[in-house]
mmCIF file of C-alpha atoms in Angstrom:
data_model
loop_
_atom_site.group_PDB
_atom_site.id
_atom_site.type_symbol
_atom_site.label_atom_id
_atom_site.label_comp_id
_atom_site.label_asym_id
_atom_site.label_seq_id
_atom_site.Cartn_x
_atom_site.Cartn_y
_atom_site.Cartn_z
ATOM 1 C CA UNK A 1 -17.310 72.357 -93.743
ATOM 2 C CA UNK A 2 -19.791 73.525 -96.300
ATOM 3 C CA UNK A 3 -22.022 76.504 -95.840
ATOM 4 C CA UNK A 4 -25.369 76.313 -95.385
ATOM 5 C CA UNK A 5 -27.724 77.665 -98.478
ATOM 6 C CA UNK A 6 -29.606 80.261 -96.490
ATOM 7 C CA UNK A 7 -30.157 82.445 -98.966
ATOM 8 C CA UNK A 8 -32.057 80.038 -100.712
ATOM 9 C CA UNK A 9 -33.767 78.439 -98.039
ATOM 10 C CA UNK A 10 -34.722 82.057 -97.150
ATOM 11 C CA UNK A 11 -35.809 82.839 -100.542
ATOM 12 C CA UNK A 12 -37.841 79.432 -100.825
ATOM 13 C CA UNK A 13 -39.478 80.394 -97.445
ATOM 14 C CA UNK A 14 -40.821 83.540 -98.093
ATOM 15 C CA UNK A 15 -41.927 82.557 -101.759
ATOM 16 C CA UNK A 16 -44.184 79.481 -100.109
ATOM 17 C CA UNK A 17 -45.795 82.227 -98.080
ATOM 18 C CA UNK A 18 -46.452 84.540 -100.329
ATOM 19 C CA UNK A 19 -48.620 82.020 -102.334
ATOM 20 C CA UNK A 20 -49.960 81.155 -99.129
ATOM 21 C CA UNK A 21 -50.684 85.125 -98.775
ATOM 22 C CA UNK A 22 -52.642 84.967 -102.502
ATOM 23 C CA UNK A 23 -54.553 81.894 -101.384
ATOM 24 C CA UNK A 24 -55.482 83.859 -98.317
ATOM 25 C CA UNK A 25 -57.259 86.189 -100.608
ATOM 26 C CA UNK A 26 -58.704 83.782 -102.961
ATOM 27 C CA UNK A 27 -60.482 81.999 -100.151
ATOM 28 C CA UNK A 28 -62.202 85.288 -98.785
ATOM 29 C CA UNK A 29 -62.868 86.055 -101.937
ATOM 30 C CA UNK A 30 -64.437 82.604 -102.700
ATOM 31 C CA UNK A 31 -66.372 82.483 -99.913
ATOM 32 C CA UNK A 32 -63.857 80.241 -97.591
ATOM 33 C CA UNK A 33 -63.859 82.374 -94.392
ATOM 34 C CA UNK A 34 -63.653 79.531 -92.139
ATOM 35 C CA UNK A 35 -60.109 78.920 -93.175
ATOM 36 C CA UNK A 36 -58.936 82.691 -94.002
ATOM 37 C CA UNK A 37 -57.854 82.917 -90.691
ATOM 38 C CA UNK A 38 -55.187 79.439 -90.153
ATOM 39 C CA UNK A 39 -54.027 80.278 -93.961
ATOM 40 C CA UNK A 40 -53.360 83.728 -93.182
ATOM 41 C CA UNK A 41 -51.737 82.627 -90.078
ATOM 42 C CA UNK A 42 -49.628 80.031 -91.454
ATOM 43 C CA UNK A 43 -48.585 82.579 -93.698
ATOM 44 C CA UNK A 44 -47.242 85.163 -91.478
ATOM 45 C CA UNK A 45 -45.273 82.281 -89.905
ATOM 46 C CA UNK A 46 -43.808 81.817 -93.115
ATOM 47 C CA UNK A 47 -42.571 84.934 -93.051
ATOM 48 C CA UNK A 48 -40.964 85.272 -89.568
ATOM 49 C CA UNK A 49 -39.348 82.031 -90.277
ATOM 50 C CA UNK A 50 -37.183 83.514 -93.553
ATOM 51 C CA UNK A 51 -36.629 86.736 -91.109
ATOM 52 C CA UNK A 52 -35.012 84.677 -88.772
ATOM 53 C CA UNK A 53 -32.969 82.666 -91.549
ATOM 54 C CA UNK A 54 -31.766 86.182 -92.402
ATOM 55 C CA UNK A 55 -30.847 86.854 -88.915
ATOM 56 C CA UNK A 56 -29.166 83.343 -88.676
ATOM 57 C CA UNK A 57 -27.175 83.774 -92.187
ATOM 58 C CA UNK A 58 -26.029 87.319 -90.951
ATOM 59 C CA UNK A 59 -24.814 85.793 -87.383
ATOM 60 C CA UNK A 60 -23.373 82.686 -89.154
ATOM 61 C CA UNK A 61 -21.084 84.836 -91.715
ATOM 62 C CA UNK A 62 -19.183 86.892 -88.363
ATOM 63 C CA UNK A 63 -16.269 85.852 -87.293
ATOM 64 C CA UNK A 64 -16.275 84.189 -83.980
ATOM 65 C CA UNK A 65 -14.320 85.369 -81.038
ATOM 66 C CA UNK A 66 -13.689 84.061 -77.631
#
């Protein structure tokens, strides 16, 4: 069985929310409040998700005992 490419996926993850983090700013900046808010959100989200791919990569690589 193949491993799973977390450290990518994590790496991909947190990379699509930081430019979600810069567009964040470019819409206050711009004038775009109305949507600061679910972009900033979405964001965030981003973030906790590559946290917990972390978490899952380090739990994945133990060994497993019964």
């Amino acid at each position: 069985m193949t491993k799973i490419p977390f450290a990518s996926l994590s790496a991909a993850i947190a990379t699509l929310a930081t430019a979600l983090g810069f567009l964040t700013v470019q819409l206050r900046e711009d004038g775009y409040e109305q949507y600061v808010e679910s972009v900033a959100s979405a964001s965030v989200v981003m973030y906790v998700t590559a946290a917990l791919v972390v978490v899952t990569w380090f739990r994945a690589s133990r060994p497993h005992s019964d």
